[in-house]
Short mmCIF file of C-alpha atoms in Angstrom, two decimals:
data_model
loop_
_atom_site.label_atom_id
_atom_site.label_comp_id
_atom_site.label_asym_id
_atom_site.label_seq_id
_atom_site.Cartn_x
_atom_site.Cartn_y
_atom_site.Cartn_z
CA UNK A 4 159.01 39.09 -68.19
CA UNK A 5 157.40 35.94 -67.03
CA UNK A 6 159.47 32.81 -65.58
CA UNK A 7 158.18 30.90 -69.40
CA UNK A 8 155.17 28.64 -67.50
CA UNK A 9 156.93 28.52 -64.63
CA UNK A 10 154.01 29.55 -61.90
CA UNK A 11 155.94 28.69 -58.41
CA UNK A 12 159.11 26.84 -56.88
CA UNK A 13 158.83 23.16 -57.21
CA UNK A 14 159.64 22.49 -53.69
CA UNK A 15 158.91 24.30 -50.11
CA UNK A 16 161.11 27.42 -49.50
CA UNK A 17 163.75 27.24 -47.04
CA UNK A 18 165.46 30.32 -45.58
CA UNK A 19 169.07 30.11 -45.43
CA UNK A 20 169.03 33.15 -42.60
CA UNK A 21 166.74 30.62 -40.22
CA UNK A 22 169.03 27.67 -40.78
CA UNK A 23 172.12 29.82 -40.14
CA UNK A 24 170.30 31.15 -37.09
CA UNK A 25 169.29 27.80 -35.93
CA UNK A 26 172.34 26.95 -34.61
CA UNK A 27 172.83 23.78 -36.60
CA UNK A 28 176.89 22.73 -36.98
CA UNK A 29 176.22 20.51 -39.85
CA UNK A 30 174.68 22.15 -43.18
CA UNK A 31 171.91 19.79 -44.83
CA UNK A 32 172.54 17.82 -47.91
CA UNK A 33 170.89 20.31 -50.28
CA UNK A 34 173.55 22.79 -49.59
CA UNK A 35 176.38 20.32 -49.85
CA UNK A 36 178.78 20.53 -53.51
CA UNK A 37 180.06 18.01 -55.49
CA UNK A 38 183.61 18.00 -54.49
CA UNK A 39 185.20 19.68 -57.67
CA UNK A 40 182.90 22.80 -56.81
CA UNK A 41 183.80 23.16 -53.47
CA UNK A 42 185.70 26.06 -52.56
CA UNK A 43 188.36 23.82 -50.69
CA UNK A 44 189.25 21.65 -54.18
CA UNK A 45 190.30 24.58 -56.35
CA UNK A 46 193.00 26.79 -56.42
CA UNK A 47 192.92 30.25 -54.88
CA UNK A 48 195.78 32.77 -55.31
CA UNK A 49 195.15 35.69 -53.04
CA UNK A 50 198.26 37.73 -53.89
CA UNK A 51 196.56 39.49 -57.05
CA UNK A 52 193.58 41.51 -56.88
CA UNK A 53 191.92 43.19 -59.65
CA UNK A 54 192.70 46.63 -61.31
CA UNK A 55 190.95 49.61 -59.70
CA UNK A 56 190.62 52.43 -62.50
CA UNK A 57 189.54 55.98 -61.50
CA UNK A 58 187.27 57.56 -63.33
CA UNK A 59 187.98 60.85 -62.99
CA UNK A 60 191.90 59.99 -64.93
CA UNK A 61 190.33 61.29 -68.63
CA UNK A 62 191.72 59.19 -71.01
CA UNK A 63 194.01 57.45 -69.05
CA UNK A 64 190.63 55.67 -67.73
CA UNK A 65 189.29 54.85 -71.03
CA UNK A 66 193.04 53.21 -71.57
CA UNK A 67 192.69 50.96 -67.93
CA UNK A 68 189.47 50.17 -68.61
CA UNK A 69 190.75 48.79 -72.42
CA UNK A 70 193.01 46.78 -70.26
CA UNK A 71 191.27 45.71 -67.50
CA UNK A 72 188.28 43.96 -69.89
CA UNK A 73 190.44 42.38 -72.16
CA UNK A 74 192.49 40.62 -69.45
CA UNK A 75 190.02 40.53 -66.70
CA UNK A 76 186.36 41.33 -67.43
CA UNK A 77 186.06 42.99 -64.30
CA UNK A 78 187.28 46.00 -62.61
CA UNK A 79 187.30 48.18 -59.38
CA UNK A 80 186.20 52.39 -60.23
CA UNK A 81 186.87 55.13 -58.01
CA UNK A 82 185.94 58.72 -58.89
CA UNK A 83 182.70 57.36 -60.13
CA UNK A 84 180.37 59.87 -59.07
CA UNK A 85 178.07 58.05 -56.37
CA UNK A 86 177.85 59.64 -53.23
CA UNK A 87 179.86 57.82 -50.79
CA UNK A 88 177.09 57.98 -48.21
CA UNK A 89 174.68 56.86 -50.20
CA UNK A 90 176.50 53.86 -50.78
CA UNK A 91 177.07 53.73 -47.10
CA UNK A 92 173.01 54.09 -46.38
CA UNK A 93 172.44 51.55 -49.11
CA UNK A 94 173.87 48.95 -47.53
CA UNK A 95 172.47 49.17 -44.09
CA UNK A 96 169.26 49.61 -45.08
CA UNK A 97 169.42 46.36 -46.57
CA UNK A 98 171.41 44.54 -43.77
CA UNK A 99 168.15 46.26 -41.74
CA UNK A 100 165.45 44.64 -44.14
CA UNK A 101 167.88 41.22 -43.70
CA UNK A 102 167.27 41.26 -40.14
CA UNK A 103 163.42 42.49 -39.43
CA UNK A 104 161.22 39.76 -38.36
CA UNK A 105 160.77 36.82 -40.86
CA UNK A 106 156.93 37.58 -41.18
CA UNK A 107 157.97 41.05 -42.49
CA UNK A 108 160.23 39.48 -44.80
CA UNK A 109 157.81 37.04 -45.73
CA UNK A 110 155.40 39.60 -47.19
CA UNK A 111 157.49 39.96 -50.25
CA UNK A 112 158.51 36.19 -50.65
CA UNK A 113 159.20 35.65 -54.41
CA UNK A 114 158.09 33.21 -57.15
CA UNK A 115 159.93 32.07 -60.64
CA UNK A 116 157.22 33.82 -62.36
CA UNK A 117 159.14 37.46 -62.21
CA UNK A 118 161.22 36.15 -59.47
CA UNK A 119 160.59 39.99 -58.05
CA UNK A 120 160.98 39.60 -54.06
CA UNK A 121 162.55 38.11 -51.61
CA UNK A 122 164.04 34.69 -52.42
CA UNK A 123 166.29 32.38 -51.61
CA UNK A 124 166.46 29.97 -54.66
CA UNK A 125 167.42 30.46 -58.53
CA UNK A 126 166.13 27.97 -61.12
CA UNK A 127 163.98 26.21 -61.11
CA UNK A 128 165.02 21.95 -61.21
CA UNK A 129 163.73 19.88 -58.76
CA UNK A 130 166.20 18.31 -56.31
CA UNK A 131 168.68 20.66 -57.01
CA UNK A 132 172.19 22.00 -55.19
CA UNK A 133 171.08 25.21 -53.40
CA UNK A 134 173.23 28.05 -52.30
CA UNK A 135 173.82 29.48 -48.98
CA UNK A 136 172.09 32.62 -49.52
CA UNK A 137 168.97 34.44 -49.72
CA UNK A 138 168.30 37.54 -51.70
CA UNK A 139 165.84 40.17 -52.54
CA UNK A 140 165.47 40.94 -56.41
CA UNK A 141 163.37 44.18 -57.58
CA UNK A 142 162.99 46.24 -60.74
CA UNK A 143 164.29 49.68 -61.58
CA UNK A 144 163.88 50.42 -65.31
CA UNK A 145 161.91 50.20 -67.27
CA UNK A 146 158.96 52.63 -65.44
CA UNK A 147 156.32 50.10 -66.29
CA UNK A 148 158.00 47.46 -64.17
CA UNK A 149 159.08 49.44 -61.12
CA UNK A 150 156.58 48.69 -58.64
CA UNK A 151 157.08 50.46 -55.26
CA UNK A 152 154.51 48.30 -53.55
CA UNK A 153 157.19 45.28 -54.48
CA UNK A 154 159.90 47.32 -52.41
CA UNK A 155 160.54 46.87 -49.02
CA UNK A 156 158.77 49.22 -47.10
CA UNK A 157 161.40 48.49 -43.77
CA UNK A 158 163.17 50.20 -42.76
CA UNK A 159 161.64 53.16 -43.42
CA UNK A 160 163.93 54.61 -45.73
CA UNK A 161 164.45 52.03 -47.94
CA UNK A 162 162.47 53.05 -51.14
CA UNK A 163 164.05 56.31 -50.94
CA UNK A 164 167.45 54.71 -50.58
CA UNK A 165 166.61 52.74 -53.80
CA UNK A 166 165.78 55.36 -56.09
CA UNK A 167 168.07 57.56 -55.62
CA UNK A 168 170.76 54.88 -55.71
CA UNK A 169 169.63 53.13 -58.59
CA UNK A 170 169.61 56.78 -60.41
CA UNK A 171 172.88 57.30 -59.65
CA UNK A 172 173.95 53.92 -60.50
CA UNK A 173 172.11 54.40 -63.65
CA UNK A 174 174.03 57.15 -64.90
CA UNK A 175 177.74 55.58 -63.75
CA UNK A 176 176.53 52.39 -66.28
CA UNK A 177 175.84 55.23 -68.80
CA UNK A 178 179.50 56.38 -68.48
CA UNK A 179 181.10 53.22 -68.79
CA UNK A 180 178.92 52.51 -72.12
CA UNK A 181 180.09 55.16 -73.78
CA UNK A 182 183.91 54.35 -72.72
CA UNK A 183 183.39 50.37 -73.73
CA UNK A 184 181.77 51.74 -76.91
CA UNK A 185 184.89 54.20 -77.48
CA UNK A 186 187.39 51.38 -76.83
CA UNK A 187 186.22 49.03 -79.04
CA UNK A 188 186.86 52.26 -82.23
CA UNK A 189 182.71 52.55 -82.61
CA UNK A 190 180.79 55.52 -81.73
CA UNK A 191 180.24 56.56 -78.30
CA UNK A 192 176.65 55.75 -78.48
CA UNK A 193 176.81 52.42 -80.25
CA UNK A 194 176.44 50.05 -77.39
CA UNK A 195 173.65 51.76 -75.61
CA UNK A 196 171.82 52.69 -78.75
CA UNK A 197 172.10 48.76 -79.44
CA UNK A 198 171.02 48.13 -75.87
CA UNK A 199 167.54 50.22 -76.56
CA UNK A 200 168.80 53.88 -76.00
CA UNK A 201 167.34 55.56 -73.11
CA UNK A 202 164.99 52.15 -73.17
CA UNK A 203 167.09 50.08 -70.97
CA UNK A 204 166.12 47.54 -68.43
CA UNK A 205 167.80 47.92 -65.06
CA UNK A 206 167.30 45.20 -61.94
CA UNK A 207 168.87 44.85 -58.75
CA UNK A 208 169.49 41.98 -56.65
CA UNK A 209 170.62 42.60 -52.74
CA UNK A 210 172.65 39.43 -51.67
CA UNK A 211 172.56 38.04 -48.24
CA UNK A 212 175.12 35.43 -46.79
CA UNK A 213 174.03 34.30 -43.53
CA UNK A 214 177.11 32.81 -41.65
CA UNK A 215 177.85 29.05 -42.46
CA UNK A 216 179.27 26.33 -40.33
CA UNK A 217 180.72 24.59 -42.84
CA UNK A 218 182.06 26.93 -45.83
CA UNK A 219 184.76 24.63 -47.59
CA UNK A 220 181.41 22.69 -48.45
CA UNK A 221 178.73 25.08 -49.93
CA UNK A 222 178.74 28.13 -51.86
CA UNK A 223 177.12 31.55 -51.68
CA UNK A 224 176.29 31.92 -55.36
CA UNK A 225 177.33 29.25 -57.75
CA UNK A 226 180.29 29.91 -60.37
CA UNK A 227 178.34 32.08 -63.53
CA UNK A 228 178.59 34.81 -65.85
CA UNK A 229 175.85 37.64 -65.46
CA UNK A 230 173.32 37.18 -68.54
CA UNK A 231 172.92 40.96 -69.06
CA UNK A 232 174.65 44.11 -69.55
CA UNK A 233 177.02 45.39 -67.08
CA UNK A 234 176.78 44.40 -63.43
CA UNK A 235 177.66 46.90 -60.76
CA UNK A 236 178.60 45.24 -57.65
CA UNK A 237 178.64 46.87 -54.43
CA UNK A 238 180.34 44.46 -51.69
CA UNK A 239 180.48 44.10 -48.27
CA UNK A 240 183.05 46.15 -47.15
CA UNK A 241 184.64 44.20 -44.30
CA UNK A 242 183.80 40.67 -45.33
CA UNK A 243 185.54 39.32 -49.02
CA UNK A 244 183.68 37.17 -50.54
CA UNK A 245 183.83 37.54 -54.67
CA UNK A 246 185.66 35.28 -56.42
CA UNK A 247 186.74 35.83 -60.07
CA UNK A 248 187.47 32.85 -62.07
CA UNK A 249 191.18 33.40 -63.94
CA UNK A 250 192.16 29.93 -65.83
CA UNK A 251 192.40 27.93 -63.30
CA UNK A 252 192.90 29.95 -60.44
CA UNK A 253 189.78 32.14 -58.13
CA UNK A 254 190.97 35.19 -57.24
CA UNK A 255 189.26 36.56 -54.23
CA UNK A 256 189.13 40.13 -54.73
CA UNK A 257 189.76 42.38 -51.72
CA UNK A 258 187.42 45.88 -52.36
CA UNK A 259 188.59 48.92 -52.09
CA UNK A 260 186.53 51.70 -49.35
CA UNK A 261 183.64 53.45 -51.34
CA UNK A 262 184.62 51.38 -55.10
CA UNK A 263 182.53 49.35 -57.06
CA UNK A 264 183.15 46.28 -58.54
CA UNK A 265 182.73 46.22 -62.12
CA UNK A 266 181.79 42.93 -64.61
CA UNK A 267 181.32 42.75 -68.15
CA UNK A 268 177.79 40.68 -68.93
CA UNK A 269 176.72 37.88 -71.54
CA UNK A 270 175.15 40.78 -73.42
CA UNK A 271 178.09 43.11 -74.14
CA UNK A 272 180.58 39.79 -74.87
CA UNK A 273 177.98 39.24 -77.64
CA UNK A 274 177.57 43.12 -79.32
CA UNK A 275 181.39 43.23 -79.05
CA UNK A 276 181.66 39.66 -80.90
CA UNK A 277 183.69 38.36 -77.88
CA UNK A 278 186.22 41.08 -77.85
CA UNK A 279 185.06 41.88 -74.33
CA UNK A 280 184.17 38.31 -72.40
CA UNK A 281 182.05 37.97 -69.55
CA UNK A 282 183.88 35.81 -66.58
CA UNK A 283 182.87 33.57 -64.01
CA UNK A 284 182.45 34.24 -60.72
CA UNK A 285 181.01 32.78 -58.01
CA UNK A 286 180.78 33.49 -53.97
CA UNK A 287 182.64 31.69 -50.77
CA UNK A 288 180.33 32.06 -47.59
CA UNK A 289 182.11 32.30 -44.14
CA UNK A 290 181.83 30.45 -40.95
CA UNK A 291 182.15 33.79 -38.59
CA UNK A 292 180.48 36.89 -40.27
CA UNK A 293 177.44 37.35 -42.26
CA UNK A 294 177.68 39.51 -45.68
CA UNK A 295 175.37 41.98 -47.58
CA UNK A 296 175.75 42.64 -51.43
CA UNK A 297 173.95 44.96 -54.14
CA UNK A 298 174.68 43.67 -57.57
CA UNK A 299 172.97 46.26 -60.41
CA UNK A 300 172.48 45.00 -63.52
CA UNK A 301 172.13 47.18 -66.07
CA UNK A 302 170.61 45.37 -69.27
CA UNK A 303 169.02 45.43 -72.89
CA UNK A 304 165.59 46.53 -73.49
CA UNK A 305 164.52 42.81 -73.00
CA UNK A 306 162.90 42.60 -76.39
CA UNK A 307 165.60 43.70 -78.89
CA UNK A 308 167.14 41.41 -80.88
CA UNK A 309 171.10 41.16 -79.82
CA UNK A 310 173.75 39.94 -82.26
CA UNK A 311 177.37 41.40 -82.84
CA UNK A 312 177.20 44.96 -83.66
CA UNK A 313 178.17 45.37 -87.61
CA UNK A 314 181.33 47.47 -87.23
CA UNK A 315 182.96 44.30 -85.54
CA UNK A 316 181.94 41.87 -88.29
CA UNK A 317 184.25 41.12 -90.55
CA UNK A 318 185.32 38.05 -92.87
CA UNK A 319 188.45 37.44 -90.82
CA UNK A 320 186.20 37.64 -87.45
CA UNK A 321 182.55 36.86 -88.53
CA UNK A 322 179.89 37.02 -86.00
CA UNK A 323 180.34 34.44 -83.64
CA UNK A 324 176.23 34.71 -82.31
CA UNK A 325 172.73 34.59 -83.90
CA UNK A 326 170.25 37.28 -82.78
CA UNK A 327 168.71 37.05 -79.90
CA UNK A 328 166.58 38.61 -77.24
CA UNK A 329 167.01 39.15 -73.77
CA UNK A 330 164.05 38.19 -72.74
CA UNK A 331 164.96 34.47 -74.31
CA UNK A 332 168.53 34.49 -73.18
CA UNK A 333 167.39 34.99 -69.50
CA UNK A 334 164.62 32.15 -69.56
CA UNK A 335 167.86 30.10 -69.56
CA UNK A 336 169.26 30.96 -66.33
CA UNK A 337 165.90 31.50 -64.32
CA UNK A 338 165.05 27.83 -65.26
CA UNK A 339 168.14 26.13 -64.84
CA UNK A 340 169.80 28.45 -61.95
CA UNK A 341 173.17 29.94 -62.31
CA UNK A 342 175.88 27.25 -63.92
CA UNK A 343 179.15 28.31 -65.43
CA UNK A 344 179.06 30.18 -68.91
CA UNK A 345 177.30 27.15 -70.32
CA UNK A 346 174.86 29.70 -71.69
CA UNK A 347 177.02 32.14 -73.57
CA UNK A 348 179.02 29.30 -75.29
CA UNK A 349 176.06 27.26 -76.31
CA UNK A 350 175.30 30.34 -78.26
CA UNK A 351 177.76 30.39 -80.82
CA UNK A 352 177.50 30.05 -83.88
CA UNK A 353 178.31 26.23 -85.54
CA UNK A 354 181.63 27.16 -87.89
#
């Protein structure tokens, strides 16, 4: 998948780890949001988290899950089948990688052509808001775009660490498929036959949020929904940072040891014909510790043609989206960088 024309970044690269390291007590301007983004200007309630469903609970899961994505669109598992210590190893690894010289890091720097690499933008607009973070974005599936050579090779495990994590990971996202299919009355298979079968795309994006000196100003990742599938988020276990838009409130939610966090995608709001709905989120940065994310996204073979799948059509709910491909849906947020679910609603439909 190419970036649509769009061949490198329209302005120099700055690292957000060598500001943060710098020293500086003052962020620049590029890093600074408009007041009514800030985290500082909108509400937070801390009390409520999100639900954490265990997987191994048989049909009482299927039943939380039911709940949990009609009220939330994201969720907490347990009992999910990844080994604990490989979600343990994951994360240093990558918190290693973070932190190995710059010219290391600078082997792999990315461009919006594939956007594969380590980066520290998304979109593309000149001039634009940045946030505090840099990241490192690679493919898993399909086989033709898994490129070892576009791995890490530091530390030393680290391509190791990512396939056998992103197999795992692979087969959890399987699971839940099957359960969103079953909840929604359609065959078991339904959503990942309509997501290509065994054809699926998988990516994975490692999140890095160098300390900030001035949080209540910036962000870590701007308020979006995920474009694709299912996202499977594994967070920094001492430091929250997700925040999960809920009408007007962000709820920061506080992860539980050895869980991952869960979020319904663009993709699966439009099979389901918005029974399921992909929420915003976005990231708060911190002025004393630095975090390290994995976000999975599991995702459509990027040429199908998506629409609401047929069993959910009816003439009391007809389909609220045209057909379209993942490939064209993501141009949108590569170009423009991550804002809101301005996307998703465009979409629709005119009634």
């Amino acid at each position: 998948m190419t970036g649509g024309g769009l061949q490198e970044w329209p302005e120099p690269i700055v690292r957000v780890q060598s500001l943060s390291e710098s020293g500086l007590h003052v962020i620049p301007d590029r890093y600074v949001k408009p007041p009514h983004q800030r985290p500082t200007t909108t509400r937070h309630r801390d009390a409520s988290n999100i639900p954490i469903v265990d997987l191994g609970g048989g049909q009482q899961s299927g039943e939380e899950i039911w709940a949990a994505c009609r009220d939330w669109g994201f969720f907490q598992v347990v009992g999910h089948g990844v080994s604990p210590e490989l979600m343990d190893r994951a994360r240093v690894a990558w918190r290693e990688f973070f932190h190995q010289p710059m010219e290391v890091k600078q082997r792999y720097a990315n461009s919006p052509k594939t956007y594969e690499g380590y980066g520290s933008r998304l979109g593309v607009q000149k001039g634009a808001v940045l946030d505090w973070s840099d990241y490192y974005f690679l493919h898993y599936l399909p086989a033709a775009l898994k490129d070892h050579d576009k791995w890490p090779s530091l530390p030393s495990d680290v391509r190791k660490v990512i396939d056998e994590y992103g197999k795992q990971v692979v087969a959890l996202c399987g699971r839940l498929m099957r359960i969103l299919s079953l909840n929604l009355g359609l065959n078991e298979r339904c959503l990942q036959d309509a997501f290509g079968g065994t054809e699926i795309g998988a990516c994975m994006r490692v999140n890095f949020y160098p300390k900030c000196p001035q949080p209540d100003l910036t962000l870590g990742l701007s308020s979006h929904s995920d474009p694709g599938g299912l996202t499977i988020l594994l967070p920094d276990h001492q430091v929250p940072g997700l925040q999960v838009r809920r009408g007007d409130d962000w709820i920061t939610v506080k992860p539980a040891k050895h869980a991952f966090i869960v979020n319904i995608g663009d993709q699966v709001q439009v099979l389901s014909n918005a029974i399921y709905r992909s929420v915003e989120h976005r990231v708060i940065v911190n002025s004393a510790k630095e975090r390290v994310s994995l976000a999975f996204f599991y995702n459509p073979k990027s040429d199908i043609p998506i629409q609401p799948v047929s069993e959910l059509v009816t003439k009391e709910r007809p389909s609220l989206y045209p057909p379209m491909t993942f490939d064209q849906y993501r141009l949108y947020i590569r170009t423009k960088g991550p804002c809101g679910k301005s996307q998703v609603e465009a979409l629709k439909s005119p009634r």
